PDB file of C-alpha atoms in Angstrom:
ATOM      1  CA  MET Q  24      -0.032   0.097  -0.134  1.00  0.00           C
ATOM      2  CA  LYS Q  25       2.709   2.475   1.068  1.00  0.00           C
ATOM      3  CA  LEU Q  26       4.634   1.546  -2.210  1.00  0.00           C
ATOM      4  CA  ALA Q  27       1.542   2.312  -4.232  1.00  0.00           C
ATOM      5  CA  VAL Q  28       1.011   5.767  -2.670  1.00  0.00           C
ATOM      6  CA  VAL Q  29       4.632   6.488  -3.383  1.00  0.00           C
ATOM      7  CA  LEU Q  30       4.532   5.548  -7.067  1.00  0.00           C
ATOM      8  CA  MET Q  31       1.234   7.169  -7.641  1.00  0.00           C
ATOM      9  CA  THR Q  32       2.732  10.413  -6.064  1.00  0.00           C
ATOM     10  CA  LEU Q  33       5.609  10.118  -8.142  1.00  0.00           C
ATOM     11  CA  GLY Q  34       3.655   9.593 -11.152  1.00  0.00           C
ATOM     12  CA  GLY Q  35       1.339  12.417 -10.582  1.00  0.00           C
ATOM     13  CA  LEU Q  36       4.142  14.618  -9.770  1.00  0.00           C
ATOM     14  CA  GLY Q  37       5.860  13.549 -13.063  1.00  0.00           C
ATOM     15  CA  LEU Q  38       2.831  14.375 -15.239  1.00  0.00           C
ATOM     16  CA  ALA Q  39       2.426  17.919 -13.657  1.00  0.00           C
ATOM     17  CA  LEU Q  40       6.113  18.594 -14.126  1.00  0.00           C
ATOM     18  CA  TRP Q  41       5.858  17.305 -17.736  1.00  0.00           C
ATOM     19  CA  LEU Q  42       2.948  19.746 -18.469  1.00  0.00           C
ATOM     20  CA  VAL Q  43       4.885  22.502 -16.983  1.00  0.00           C
ATOM     21  CA  LEU Q  44       7.987  21.966 -18.727  1.00  0.00           C
ATOM     22  CA  THR Q  45       6.581  21.131 -22.111  1.00  0.00           C
ATOM     23  CA  ASN Q  46       4.569  24.462 -22.310  1.00  0.00           C
ATOM     24  CA  ASN Q  47       5.838  27.940 -22.056  1.00  0.00           C
ATOM     25  CA  THR Q  48       7.102  28.027 -18.348  1.00  0.00           C
ATOM     26  CA  GLY Q  49       7.199  31.849 -18.327  1.00  0.00           C
ATOM     27  CA  ALA Q  50       3.619  32.280 -19.600  1.00  0.00           C
ATOM     28  CA  ILE Q  51       2.545  29.872 -16.817  1.00  0.00           C
ATOM     29  CA  PHE Q  52       4.288  31.689 -13.937  1.00  0.00           C
ATOM     30  CA  GLY Q  53       3.286  35.044 -15.368  1.00  0.00           C
ATOM     31  CA  ALA Q  54      -0.464  33.794 -15.412  1.00  0.00           C
ATOM     32  CA  PHE Q  55       0.026  32.780 -11.941  1.00  0.00           C
ATOM     33  CA  ALA Q  56       1.526  36.029 -10.791  1.00  0.00           C
ATOM     34  CA  ALA Q  57      -1.186  37.906 -12.460  1.00  0.00           C
ATOM     35  CA  VAL Q  58      -3.627  36.558  -9.865  1.00  0.00           C
ATOM     36  CA  GLY Q  59      -1.756  38.661  -7.230  1.00  0.00           C
ATOM     37  CA  TRP Q  60      -3.990  39.704  -4.282  1.00  0.00           C
ATOM     38  CA  GLY Q  61      -6.836  37.697  -6.002  1.00  0.00           C
ATOM     39  CA  LEU Q  62      -4.968  34.669  -4.091  1.00  0.00           C
ATOM     40  CA  LEU Q  63      -6.187  36.182  -0.829  1.00  0.00           C
ATOM     41  CA  ALA Q  64      -9.603  36.401  -2.003  1.00  0.00           C
ATOM     42  CA  ILE Q  65      -9.521  32.789  -3.288  1.00  0.00           C
ATOM     43  CA  THR Q  66      -8.355  31.734   0.070  1.00  0.00           C
ATOM     44  CA  LEU Q  67     -11.107  33.535   1.913  1.00  0.00           C
ATOM     45  CA  VAL Q  68     -13.695  31.802  -0.638  1.00  0.00           C
ATOM     46  CA  ARG Q  69     -12.193  28.477   0.508  1.00  0.00           C
ATOM     47  CA  LEU Q  70     -12.928  29.347   3.921  1.00  0.00           C
ATOM     48  CA  LEU Q  71     -16.498  30.307   3.065  1.00  0.00           C
ATOM     49  CA  ILE Q  72     -16.792  26.895   1.446  1.00  0.00           C
ATOM     50  CA  LEU Q  73     -15.252  25.189   4.667  1.00  0.00           C
ATOM     51  CA  PHE Q  74     -17.877  27.247   6.822  1.00  0.00           C
ATOM     52  CA  LEU Q  75     -20.654  26.120   4.858  1.00  0.00           C
ATOM     53  CA  CYS Q  76     -19.521  22.253   4.874  1.00  0.00           C
ATOM     54  CA  GLY Q  77     -18.932  22.548   8.801  1.00  0.00           C
ATOM     55  CA  THR Q  78     -22.461  23.947   9.260  1.00  0.00           C
ATOM     56  CA  GLY Q  79     -23.861  21.349   7.275  1.00  0.00           C
ATOM     57  CA  TRP Q  80     -22.228  18.489   9.186  1.00  0.00           C
ATOM     58  CA  SER Q  81     -23.448  20.293  12.569  1.00  0.00           C
ATOM     59  CA  LEU Q  82     -27.068  19.910  11.461  1.00  0.00           C
ATOM     60  CA  LEU Q  83     -26.914  15.995  11.394  1.00  0.00           C
ATOM     61  CA  LEU Q  84     -26.264  16.039  15.023  1.00  0.00           C
ATOM     62  CA  ARG Q  85     -28.523  18.982  16.101  1.00  0.00           C
ATOM     63  CA  ARG Q  86     -30.953  16.623  18.074  1.00  0.00           C
ATOM     64  CA  GLN Q  87     -28.370  14.246  19.544  1.00  0.00           C
ATOM     65  CA  VAL Q  88     -25.562  16.445  21.054  1.00  0.00           C
ATOM     66  CA  SER Q  89     -25.130  20.043  21.924  1.00  0.00           C
ATOM     67  CA  LEU Q  90     -21.895  21.429  20.449  1.00  0.00           C
ATOM     68  CA  PRO Q  91     -20.832  24.763  19.731  1.00  0.00           C
ATOM     69  CA  LEU Q  92     -20.549  25.493  15.861  1.00  0.00           C
ATOM     70  CA  SER Q  93     -16.937  26.120  16.447  1.00  0.00           C
ATOM     71  CA  ALA Q  94     -16.328  22.462  17.242  1.00  0.00           C
ATOM     72  CA  TYR Q  95     -17.603  21.313  14.038  1.00  0.00           C
ATOM     73  CA  LEU Q  96     -16.009  24.058  12.159  1.00  0.00           C
ATOM     74  CA  SER Q  97     -12.605  23.219  13.564  1.00  0.00           C
ATOM     75  CA  VAL Q  98     -12.621  19.527  13.012  1.00  0.00           C
ATOM     76  CA  ARG Q  99     -14.079  20.224   9.543  1.00  0.00           C
ATOM     77  CA  TYR Q 100     -11.130  22.344   8.740  1.00  0.00           C
ATOM     78  CA  ILE Q 101      -8.756  19.915  10.033  1.00  0.00           C
ATOM     79  CA  ARG Q 102     -10.434  16.993   8.145  1.00  0.00           C
ATOM     80  CA  GLU Q 103      -9.845  19.057   4.835  1.00  0.00           C
ATOM     81  CA  ALA Q 104      -6.449  19.686   5.998  1.00  0.00           C
ATOM     82  CA  ILE Q 105      -5.405  16.132   6.235  1.00  0.00           C
ATOM     83  CA  ASN Q 106      -7.297  15.146   3.220  1.00  0.00           C
ATOM     84  CA  VAL Q 107      -5.492  17.764   1.000  1.00  0.00           C
ATOM     85  CA  MET Q 108      -1.930  17.629   2.550  1.00  0.00           C
ATOM     86  CA  LEU Q 109      -1.419  13.859   3.360  1.00  0.00           C
ATOM     87  CA  PRO Q 110      -1.385  11.005   0.923  1.00  0.00           C
ATOM     88  CA  VAL Q 111      -4.385   9.454   2.626  1.00  0.00           C
ATOM     89  CA  ALA Q 112      -6.735   8.992  -0.434  1.00  0.00           C
ATOM     90  CA  SER Q 113      -9.060  11.743   0.624  1.00  0.00           C
ATOM     91  CA  VAL Q 114     -10.503   9.907   3.501  1.00  0.00           C
ATOM     92  CA  GLY Q 115      -7.843   9.795   6.110  1.00  0.00           C
ATOM     93  CA  GLY Q 116      -8.967  13.192   7.440  1.00  0.00           C
ATOM     94  CA  ASP Q 117     -12.569  11.874   7.974  1.00  0.00           C
ATOM     95  CA  ILE Q 118     -11.185   9.023   9.911  1.00  0.00           C
ATOM     96  CA  ALA Q 119      -9.491  11.493  12.109  1.00  0.00           C
ATOM     97  CA  GLY Q 120     -12.540  13.645  12.051  1.00  0.00           C
ATOM     98  CA  VAL Q 121     -14.476  10.716  13.833  1.00  0.00           C
ATOM     99  CA  ARG Q 122     -11.740  10.667  16.575  1.00  0.00           C
ATOM    100  CA  LEU Q 123     -11.587  14.384  16.985  1.00  0.00           C
ATOM    101  CA  ILE Q 124     -15.188  15.097  17.465  1.00  0.00           C
ATOM    102  CA  THR Q 125     -15.422  12.658  20.078  1.00  0.00           C
ATOM    103  CA  PHE Q 126     -12.995  14.871  22.366  1.00  0.00           C
ATOM    104  CA  TRP Q 127     -16.120  16.756  23.021  1.00  0.00           C
ATOM    105  CA  GLY Q 128     -17.908  13.658  24.240  1.00  0.00           C
ATOM    106  CA  VAL Q 129     -19.839  12.638  21.233  1.00  0.00           C
ATOM    107  CA  PRO Q 130     -20.078   8.740  21.143  1.00  0.00           C
ATOM    108  CA  ALA Q 131     -17.964   7.151  18.629  1.00  0.00           C
ATOM    109  CA  GLY Q 132     -20.881   5.474  16.905  1.00  0.00           C
ATOM    110  CA  LEU Q 133     -22.778   8.804  16.634  1.00  0.00           C
ATOM    111  CA  ALA Q 134     -19.546  10.506  15.430  1.00  0.00           C
ATOM    112  CA  GLY Q 135     -18.762   7.795  12.698  1.00  0.00           C
ATOM    113  CA  ALA Q 136     -22.442   7.768  11.439  1.00  0.00           C
ATOM    114  CA  SER Q 137     -22.412  11.698  11.169  1.00  0.00           C
ATOM    115  CA  ILE Q 138     -19.246  11.353   9.025  1.00  0.00           C
ATOM    116  CA  LEU Q 139     -20.546   8.605   6.771  1.00  0.00           C
ATOM    117  CA  VAL Q 140     -23.844  10.745   6.244  1.00  0.00           C
ATOM    118  CA  ASP Q 141     -21.850  13.815   5.777  1.00  0.00           C
ATOM    119  CA  LEU Q 142     -19.741  12.206   3.129  1.00  0.00           C
ATOM    120  CA  LEU Q 143     -22.870  10.759   1.283  1.00  0.00           C
ATOM    121  CA  LEU Q 144     -24.322  14.326   1.179  1.00  0.00           C
ATOM    122  CA  GLN Q 145     -21.003  15.905   0.013  1.00  0.00           C
ATOM    123  CA  ALA Q 146     -20.641  13.374  -2.680  1.00  0.00           C
ATOM    124  CA  SER Q 147     -24.324  13.709  -3.761  1.00  0.00           C
ATOM    125  CA  GLY Q 148     -23.930  17.539  -3.942  1.00  0.00           C
ATOM    126  CA  GLN Q 149     -20.753  17.032  -6.103  1.00  0.00           C
ATOM    127  CA  ALA Q 150     -22.449  14.556  -8.509  1.00  0.00           C
ATOM    128  CA  VAL Q 151     -25.304  17.156  -8.963  1.00  0.00           C
ATOM    129  CA  PHE Q 152     -22.699  19.906  -9.358  1.00  0.00           C
ATOM    130  CA  ALA Q 153     -20.811  17.848 -12.127  1.00  0.00           C
ATOM    131  CA  ALA Q 154     -24.175  17.182 -13.631  1.00  0.00           C
ATOM    132  CA  MET Q 155     -24.548  21.045 -14.047  1.00  0.00           C
ATOM    133  CA  GLY Q 156     -21.096  21.262 -15.496  1.00  0.00           C
ATOM    134  CA  ALA Q 157     -21.873  18.615 -18.066  1.00  0.00           C
ATOM    135  CA  LEU Q 158     -25.065  20.417 -18.964  1.00  0.00           C
ATOM    136  CA  LEU Q 159     -23.071  23.547 -19.434  1.00  0.00           C
ATOM    137  CA  LEU Q 160     -20.170  21.649 -21.381  1.00  0.00           C
ATOM    138  CA  ALA Q 161     -22.772  20.399 -23.750  1.00  0.00           C
ATOM    139  CA  GLN Q 162     -23.395  23.768 -25.099  1.00  0.00           C
ATOM    140  CA  VAL Q 163     -19.668  23.972 -26.194  1.00  0.00           C
ATOM    141  CA  ALA Q 164     -18.825  22.920 -29.792  1.00  0.00           C
ATOM    142  CA  GLY Q 165     -16.646  19.749 -29.976  1.00  0.00           C
ATOM    143  CA  ALA Q 166     -17.119  18.791 -26.349  1.00  0.00           C
ATOM    144  CA  GLU Q 167     -19.609  15.889 -27.214  1.00  0.00           C
ATOM    145  CA  ALA Q 168     -17.115  12.978 -26.512  1.00  0.00           C
ATOM    146  CA  LEU Q 169     -16.099  14.631 -23.247  1.00  0.00           C
ATOM    147  CA  VAL Q 170     -19.697  15.023 -22.258  1.00  0.00           C
ATOM    148  CA  GLY Q 171     -20.383  11.502 -22.931  1.00  0.00           C
ATOM    149  CA  TRP Q 172     -17.645  10.255 -20.887  1.00  0.00           C
ATOM    150  CA  VAL Q 173     -18.785  12.629 -17.957  1.00  0.00           C
ATOM    151  CA  LEU Q 174     -22.310  11.314 -18.169  1.00  0.00           C
ATOM    152  CA  SER Q 175     -21.074   7.661 -18.220  1.00  0.00           C
ATOM    153  CA  GLY Q 176     -18.872   8.546 -15.069  1.00  0.00           C
ATOM    154  CA  LEU Q 177     -22.073  10.147 -13.360  1.00  0.00           C
ATOM    155  CA  GLY Q 178     -23.952   7.022 -14.224  1.00  0.00           C
ATOM    156  CA  VAL Q 179     -21.380   4.924 -12.272  1.00  0.00           C
ATOM    157  CA  ALA Q 180     -21.242   7.477  -9.463  1.00  0.00           C
ATOM    158  CA  ALA Q 181     -24.997   7.409  -9.194  1.00  0.00           C
ATOM    159  CA  ILE Q 182     -25.172   3.707  -8.725  1.00  0.00           C
ATOM    160  CA  ALA Q 183     -22.363   3.930  -5.920  1.00  0.00           C
ATOM    161  CA  LEU Q 184     -24.287   6.728  -4.109  1.00  0.00           C
ATOM    162  CA  ILE Q 185     -27.593   4.708  -4.221  1.00  0.00           C
ATOM    163  CA  GLY Q 186     -25.604   1.753  -2.761  1.00  0.00           C
ATOM    164  CA  PHE Q 187     -24.117   3.773  -0.032  1.00  0.00           C
ATOM    165  CA  TYR Q 188     -27.162   5.275   0.894  1.00  0.00           C
ATOM    166  CA  LEU Q 189     -29.064   1.833   1.033  1.00  0.00           C
ATOM    167  CA  VAL Q 190     -26.424   0.494   3.222  1.00  0.00           C
ATOM    168  CA  GLN Q 191     -26.760   3.209   5.612  1.00  0.00           C
ATOM    169  CA  ARG Q 192     -30.602   3.036   5.709  1.00  0.00           C
ATOM    170  CA  LEU Q 193     -31.119  -0.728   5.579  1.00  0.00           C
ATOM    171  CA  GLY Q 194     -28.014  -2.051   7.800  1.00  0.00           C
ATOM    172  CA  GLY Q 195     -24.890  -3.699   6.566  1.00  0.00           C
ATOM    173  CA  VAL Q 196     -22.591  -1.343   7.779  1.00  0.00           C
ATOM    174  CA  ASP Q 197     -20.796  -3.858   9.810  1.00  0.00           C
ATOM    175  CA  LEU Q 198     -17.777  -3.859   7.352  1.00  0.00           C
ATOM    176  CA  MET Q 199     -17.353  -0.187   7.639  1.00  0.00           C
ATOM    177  CA  GLU Q 200     -17.847  -0.346  11.489  1.00  0.00           C
ATOM    178  CA  ARG Q 201     -14.968  -2.733  11.864  1.00  0.00           C
ATOM    179  CA  THR Q 202     -12.748  -0.833   9.482  1.00  0.00           C
ATOM    180  CA  ILE Q 203     -13.424   2.556  11.105  1.00  0.00           C
ATOM    181  CA  ALA Q 204     -12.878   1.135  14.344  1.00  0.00           C
ATOM    182  CA  ARG Q 205      -9.392  -0.472  13.306  1.00  0.00           C
ATOM    183  CA  LEU Q 206      -8.314   2.969  12.026  1.00  0.00           C
ATOM    184  CA  LEU Q 207      -9.307   4.671  14.913  1.00  0.00           C
ATOM    185  CA  ALA Q 208      -7.331   2.327  17.235  1.00  0.00           C
ATOM    186  CA  LEU Q 209      -4.192   3.092  14.987  1.00  0.00           C
ATOM    187  CA  LEU Q 210      -4.874   6.683  15.403  1.00  0.00           C
ATOM    188  CA  ALA Q 211      -5.168   6.385  19.092  1.00  0.00           C
ATOM    189  CA  ARG Q 212      -2.394   3.889  19.309  1.00  0.00           C
ATOM    190  CA  SER Q 213      -4.793   1.537  21.198  1.00  0.00           C
ATOM    191  CA  ALA Q 214      -5.195  -2.092  21.325  1.00  0.00           C
ATOM    192  CA  ALA Q 215      -9.051  -1.706  21.045  1.00  0.00           C
ATOM    193  CA  ALA Q 216      -9.185  -2.292  17.343  1.00  0.00           C
ATOM    194  CA  GLY Q 217     -12.377  -3.899  16.333  1.00  0.00           C
ATOM    195  CA  ARG Q 218     -14.657  -2.907  19.285  1.00  0.00           C
ATOM    196  CA  PRO Q 219     -18.210  -2.220  18.172  1.00  0.00           C
ATOM    197  CA  LEU Q 220     -19.000   1.400  17.799  1.00  0.00           C
ATOM    198  CA  GLY Q 221     -22.707   1.433  17.450  1.00  0.00           C
ATOM    199  CA  LEU Q 222     -22.842   3.054  13.722  1.00  0.00           C
ATOM    200  CA  ASP Q 223     -26.379   1.481  13.111  1.00  0.00           C
ATOM    201  CA  ALA Q 224     -27.820   3.212  16.091  1.00  0.00           C
ATOM    202  CA  GLY Q 225     -26.163   6.453  15.007  1.00  0.00           C
ATOM    203  CA  LEU Q 226     -27.212   6.135  11.439  1.00  0.00           C
ATOM    204  CA  ARG Q 227     -30.930   5.536  12.376  1.00  0.00           C
ATOM    205  CA  ALA Q 228     -30.848   8.677  14.806  1.00  0.00           C
ATOM    206  CA  ILE Q 229     -29.458  10.891  12.046  1.00  0.00           C
ATOM    207  CA  TRP Q 230     -31.797   9.750   9.261  1.00  0.00           C
ATOM    208  CA  ALA Q 231     -34.660  10.007  11.691  1.00  0.00           C
ATOM    209  CA  ASP Q 232     -34.416  13.949  11.085  1.00  0.00           C
ATOM    210  CA  PRO Q 233     -35.065  14.194   7.404  1.00  0.00           C
ATOM    211  CA  TRP Q 234     -35.097  18.064   7.440  1.00  0.00           C
ATOM    212  CA  ALA Q 235     -31.710  18.344   8.937  1.00  0.00           C
ATOM    213  CA  VAL Q 236     -30.326  15.965   6.393  1.00  0.00           C
ATOM    214  CA  ALA Q 237     -31.951  17.825   3.601  1.00  0.00           C
ATOM    215  CA  TRP Q 238     -30.764  21.422   4.701  1.00  0.00           C
ATOM    216  CA  ALA Q 239     -27.310  19.666   5.072  1.00  0.00           C
ATOM    217  CA  PHE Q 240     -27.255  18.648   1.550  1.00  0.00           C
ATOM    218  CA  VAL Q 241     -28.294  22.234   0.375  1.00  0.00           C
ATOM    219  CA  LEU Q 242     -25.442  23.577   2.049  1.00  0.00           C
ATOM    220  CA  HIS Q 243     -23.039  21.175   0.636  1.00  0.00           C
ATOM    221  CA  LEU Q 244     -24.487  21.678  -2.817  1.00  0.00           C
ATOM    222  CA  LEU Q 245     -24.088  25.600  -2.035  1.00  0.00           C
ATOM    223  CA  ALA Q 246     -20.545  25.022  -1.069  1.00  0.00           C
ATOM    224  CA  TRP Q 247     -19.617  23.391  -4.405  1.00  0.00           C
ATOM    225  CA  LEU Q 248     -21.499  26.143  -6.381  1.00  0.00           C
ATOM    226  CA  VAL Q 249     -19.551  28.765  -4.238  1.00  0.00           C
ATOM    227  CA  GLY Q 250     -16.276  26.961  -5.349  1.00  0.00           C
ATOM    228  CA  VAL Q 251     -16.954  28.559  -8.963  1.00  0.00           C
ATOM    229  CA  LEU Q 252     -15.849  31.875  -7.443  1.00  0.00           C
ATOM    230  CA  GLU Q 253     -12.220  30.670  -7.057  1.00  0.00           C
ATOM    231  CA  ILE Q 254     -11.946  29.868 -10.703  1.00  0.00           C
ATOM    232  CA  TRP Q 255     -13.792  32.996 -11.716  1.00  0.00           C
ATOM    233  CA  ILE Q 256     -11.648  35.225  -9.794  1.00  0.00           C
ATOM    234  CA  ALA Q 257      -8.358  33.752 -11.150  1.00  0.00           C
ATOM    235  CA  LEU Q 258      -9.495  33.751 -14.609  1.00  0.00           C
ATOM    236  CA  ALA Q 259     -10.636  37.499 -14.196  1.00  0.00           C
ATOM    237  CA  ALA Q 260      -7.184  38.301 -12.859  1.00  0.00           C
ATOM    238  CA  MET Q 261      -5.528  36.346 -15.810  1.00  0.00           C
ATOM    239  CA  GLY Q 262      -7.497  38.384 -18.251  1.00  0.00           C
ATOM    240  CA  TYR Q 263     -10.549  36.392 -18.859  1.00  0.00           C
ATOM    241  CA  PRO Q 264     -13.017  38.762 -17.436  1.00  0.00           C
ATOM    242  CA  GLY Q 265     -16.855  37.890 -17.255  1.00  0.00           C
ATOM    243  CA  SER Q 266     -15.769  34.140 -17.769  1.00  0.00           C
ATOM    244  CA  LEU Q 267     -18.387  32.770 -15.341  1.00  0.00           C
ATOM    245  CA  PHE Q 268     -19.599  30.216 -17.677  1.00  0.00           C
ATOM    246  CA  ALA Q 269     -16.060  28.942 -18.227  1.00  0.00           C
ATOM    247  CA  ALA Q 270     -15.439  28.906 -14.477  1.00  0.00           C
ATOM    248  CA  ALA Q 271     -18.576  26.896 -13.699  1.00  0.00           C
ATOM    249  CA  ILE Q 272     -17.405  24.034 -16.214  1.00  0.00           C
ATOM    250  CA  ILE Q 273     -13.881  24.134 -15.109  1.00  0.00           C
ATOM    251  CA  GLU Q 274     -14.781  23.939 -11.304  1.00  0.00           C
ATOM    252  CA  SER Q 275     -17.469  21.497 -11.576  1.00  0.00           C
ATOM    253  CA  LEU Q 276     -15.743  18.938 -13.850  1.00  0.00           C
ATOM    254  CA  GLY Q 277     -12.317  19.520 -12.303  1.00  0.00           C
ATOM    255  CA  GLN Q 278     -13.649  18.781  -8.943  1.00  0.00           C
ATOM    256  CA  ALA Q 279     -15.276  15.467 -10.282  1.00  0.00           C
ATOM    257  CA  LEU Q 280     -11.756  14.653 -11.931  1.00  0.00           C
ATOM    258  CA  ARG Q 281     -10.153  15.192  -8.728  1.00  0.00           C
ATOM    259  CA  GLY Q 282     -12.539  13.019  -6.710  1.00  0.00           C
ATOM    260  CA  ALA Q 283     -12.302  10.283  -9.424  1.00  0.00           C
ATOM    261  CA  ALA Q 284      -8.433  10.555  -8.950  1.00  0.00           C
ATOM    262  CA  SER Q 285      -8.627  10.560  -5.073  1.00  0.00           C
ATOM    263  CA  ALA Q 286      -5.997   7.636  -4.999  1.00  0.00           C
ATOM    264  CA  VAL Q 287      -3.606  10.125  -6.266  1.00  0.00           C
ATOM    265  CA  PRO Q 288      -2.395  12.332  -3.552  1.00  0.00           C
ATOM    266  CA  GLY Q 289      -3.671  15.729  -4.224  1.00  0.00           C
ATOM    267  CA  ALA Q 290      -4.631  14.621  -7.810  1.00  0.00           C
ATOM    268  CA  LEU Q 291      -1.389  15.675  -8.636  1.00  0.00           C
ATOM    269  CA  GLY Q 292      -0.886  16.093 -12.474  1.00  0.00           C
ATOM    270  CA  VAL Q 293      -4.376  14.715 -13.032  1.00  0.00           C
ATOM    271  CA  GLN Q 294      -5.970  17.948 -12.197  1.00  0.00           C
ATOM    272  CA  GLU Q 295      -3.568  19.962 -14.351  1.00  0.00           C
ATOM    273  CA  GLY Q 296      -4.014  17.608 -17.205  1.00  0.00           C
ATOM    274  CA  GLY Q 297      -7.899  17.991 -16.782  1.00  0.00           C
ATOM    275  CA  PHE Q 298      -7.579  21.721 -16.679  1.00  0.00           C
ATOM    276  CA  VAL Q 299      -5.689  21.793 -19.966  1.00  0.00           C
ATOM    277  CA  VAL Q 300      -8.188  19.556 -21.618  1.00  0.00           C
ATOM    278  CA  LEU Q 301     -11.193  21.826 -20.282  1.00  0.00           C
ATOM    279  CA  GLY Q 302      -9.217  25.079 -21.243  1.00  0.00           C
ATOM    280  CA  HIS Q 303      -8.598  23.841 -24.631  1.00  0.00           C
ATOM    281  CA  LEU Q 304     -12.409  23.313 -25.223  1.00  0.00           C
ATOM    282  CA  LEU Q 305     -13.184  26.851 -23.670  1.00  0.00           C
ATOM    283  CA  GLY Q 306     -10.625  28.598 -25.664  1.00  0.00           C
ATOM    284  CA  ILE Q 307      -8.056  28.967 -22.826  1.00  0.00           C
ATOM    285  CA  ASP Q 308      -4.517  28.349 -23.664  1.00  0.00           C
ATOM    286  CA  PRO Q 309      -2.676  25.651 -21.774  1.00  0.00           C
ATOM    287  CA  GLU Q 310      -0.379  28.055 -19.826  1.00  0.00           C
ATOM    288  CA  THR Q 311      -3.202  29.758 -18.297  1.00  0.00           C
ATOM    289  CA  ALA Q 312      -5.141  26.344 -17.556  1.00  0.00           C
ATOM    290  CA  ILE Q 313      -2.057  25.069 -15.872  1.00  0.00           C
ATOM    291  CA  ALA Q 314      -1.362  28.358 -13.678  1.00  0.00           C
ATOM    292  CA  LEU Q 315      -5.072  28.134 -12.707  1.00  0.00           C
ATOM    293  CA  SER Q 316      -4.481  24.660 -11.554  1.00  0.00           C
ATOM    294  CA  LEU Q 317      -1.747  26.089  -9.627  1.00  0.00           C
ATOM    295  CA  VAL Q 318      -3.753  29.013  -8.050  1.00  0.00           C
ATOM    296  CA  LYS Q 319      -6.152  26.181  -6.785  1.00  0.00           C
ATOM    297  CA  ARG Q 320      -3.569  24.472  -4.835  1.00  0.00           C
ATOM    298  CA  VAL Q 321      -2.691  27.799  -3.082  1.00  0.00           C
ATOM    299  CA  PRO Q 322      -5.592  27.559  -0.566  1.00  0.00           C
ATOM    300  CA  ASP Q 323      -4.664  23.861  -0.043  1.00  0.00           C
ATOM    301  CA  ILE Q 324      -1.299  24.887   1.238  1.00  0.00           C
ATOM    302  CA  VAL Q 325      -2.240  28.038   3.020  1.00  0.00           C
ATOM    303  CA  LEU Q 326      -4.941  26.561   4.900  1.00  0.00           C
ATOM    304  CA  GLY Q 327      -3.565  23.108   5.131  1.00  0.00           C
ATOM    305  CA  LEU Q 328      -0.485  23.447   7.105  1.00  0.00           C
ATOM    306  CA  PRO Q 329      -2.229  25.503  10.036  1.00  0.00           C
ATOM    307  CA  GLY Q 330      -4.818  22.643   9.867  1.00  0.00           C
ATOM    308  CA  LEU Q 331      -2.190  19.956  10.289  1.00  0.00           C
ATOM    309  CA  LEU Q 332      -0.735  22.114  13.398  1.00  0.00           C
ATOM    310  CA  GLY Q 333      -4.335  22.323  14.536  1.00  0.00           C
ATOM    311  CA  TRP Q 334      -4.818  18.687  14.586  1.00  0.00           C
ATOM    312  CA  TYR Q 335      -1.608  18.235  16.685  1.00  0.00           C
ATOM    313  CA  TRP Q 336      -2.823  21.109  18.848  1.00  0.00           C
ATOM    314  CA  LEU Q 337      -6.392  19.707  19.302  1.00  0.00           C
ATOM    315  CA  GLU Q 338      -4.866  16.220  20.299  1.00  0.00           C
ATOM    316  CA  SER Q 339      -2.752  17.615  22.972  1.00  0.00           C
ATOM    317  CA  ARG Q 340      -5.883  19.416  24.470  1.00  0.00           C
ATOM    318  CA  ARG Q 341      -8.095  16.196  24.432  1.00  0.00           C
ATOM    319  CA  GLY Q 342      -8.538  16.222  28.034  1.00  0.00           C
ATOM    320  CA  ALA Q 343      -9.149  19.989  28.469  1.00  0.00           C
ATOM    321  CA  ILE Q 344     -12.172  20.048  26.038  1.00  0.00           C
ATOM    322  CA  ALA Q 345     -15.560  20.491  27.603  1.00  0.00           C
ATOM    323  CA  PRO Q 346     -17.796  17.496  26.829  1.00  0.00           C
ATOM    324  CA  ALA Q 347     -21.042  17.973  24.979  1.00  0.00           C
ATOM    325  CA  SER Q 348     -24.486  17.482  26.489  1.00  0.00           C
ATOM    326  CA  LEU Q 349     -26.426  14.592  24.953  1.00  0.00           C
ATOM    327  CA  GLY Q 350     -29.764  15.156  23.520  1.00  0.00           C
ATOM    328  CA  GLU Q 351     -32.291  12.540  22.079  1.00  0.00           C
TER     329      GLU Q 351
END
């Protein structure tokens, strides 16, 4: 497993470097530099996205525990930092999130269940967002083949999401429960691997509040839509003003590609290549497309490093955190 991660990381990095070196490197960094203070605005947009996601997660547990919103926002921020900064296939941060939210006294089964539902809603929102992007891309001349591939991928994703939903609603979470328990034991350096968490009971409690689930989905979908602003700000600074149409296509399908390539740490190289393909269809030169991908990585690093430090800090304060009051 470790060797596979190393090989995928090196392969992705090699692809990214190849794309940079085989195009006009000066133009790439010139386009990147043109964004200037726009990088700050893009980072603030990313913080807004995390706020929406954290708030959506908090709704799922509104009946079961009484926690300050800051707890959810802090842990959601750390979840994201781990997923984008460490080679954990975009799920390690969520496993860590289960452990971290228990520091406030949330039962492990309820914490794990909330993460599973949150991930389902996040992925469902992304699927809807990608479908919107495909509809927009269908208006672009010469994009028919790519639209077909996107729709095929969305079909597979829909089947997977329905399966994930049915597992949560109809039972059958035993394998997930054992896996999460083992990973939590590794994080805690404990010998308690395999201990039952009570995911079934937690899932039943969360799904018993359909309005909370619905609003959480709306917030996740809104978060995906807000992400379009990151691309729009960057494109405007690079000399493509008023390109909201292009920004929506690049963000929606770029995120879908990044999700599909989650096995490659940070989707290195994959994101850059995808941006070049989409940019070509939208009349954006390869140098600008690559620079755009690099701009998207700035908030990952700027927010990711403090997030990793926050993880360490939160682990060190575990015993000092006031426990939540349990509800229904």
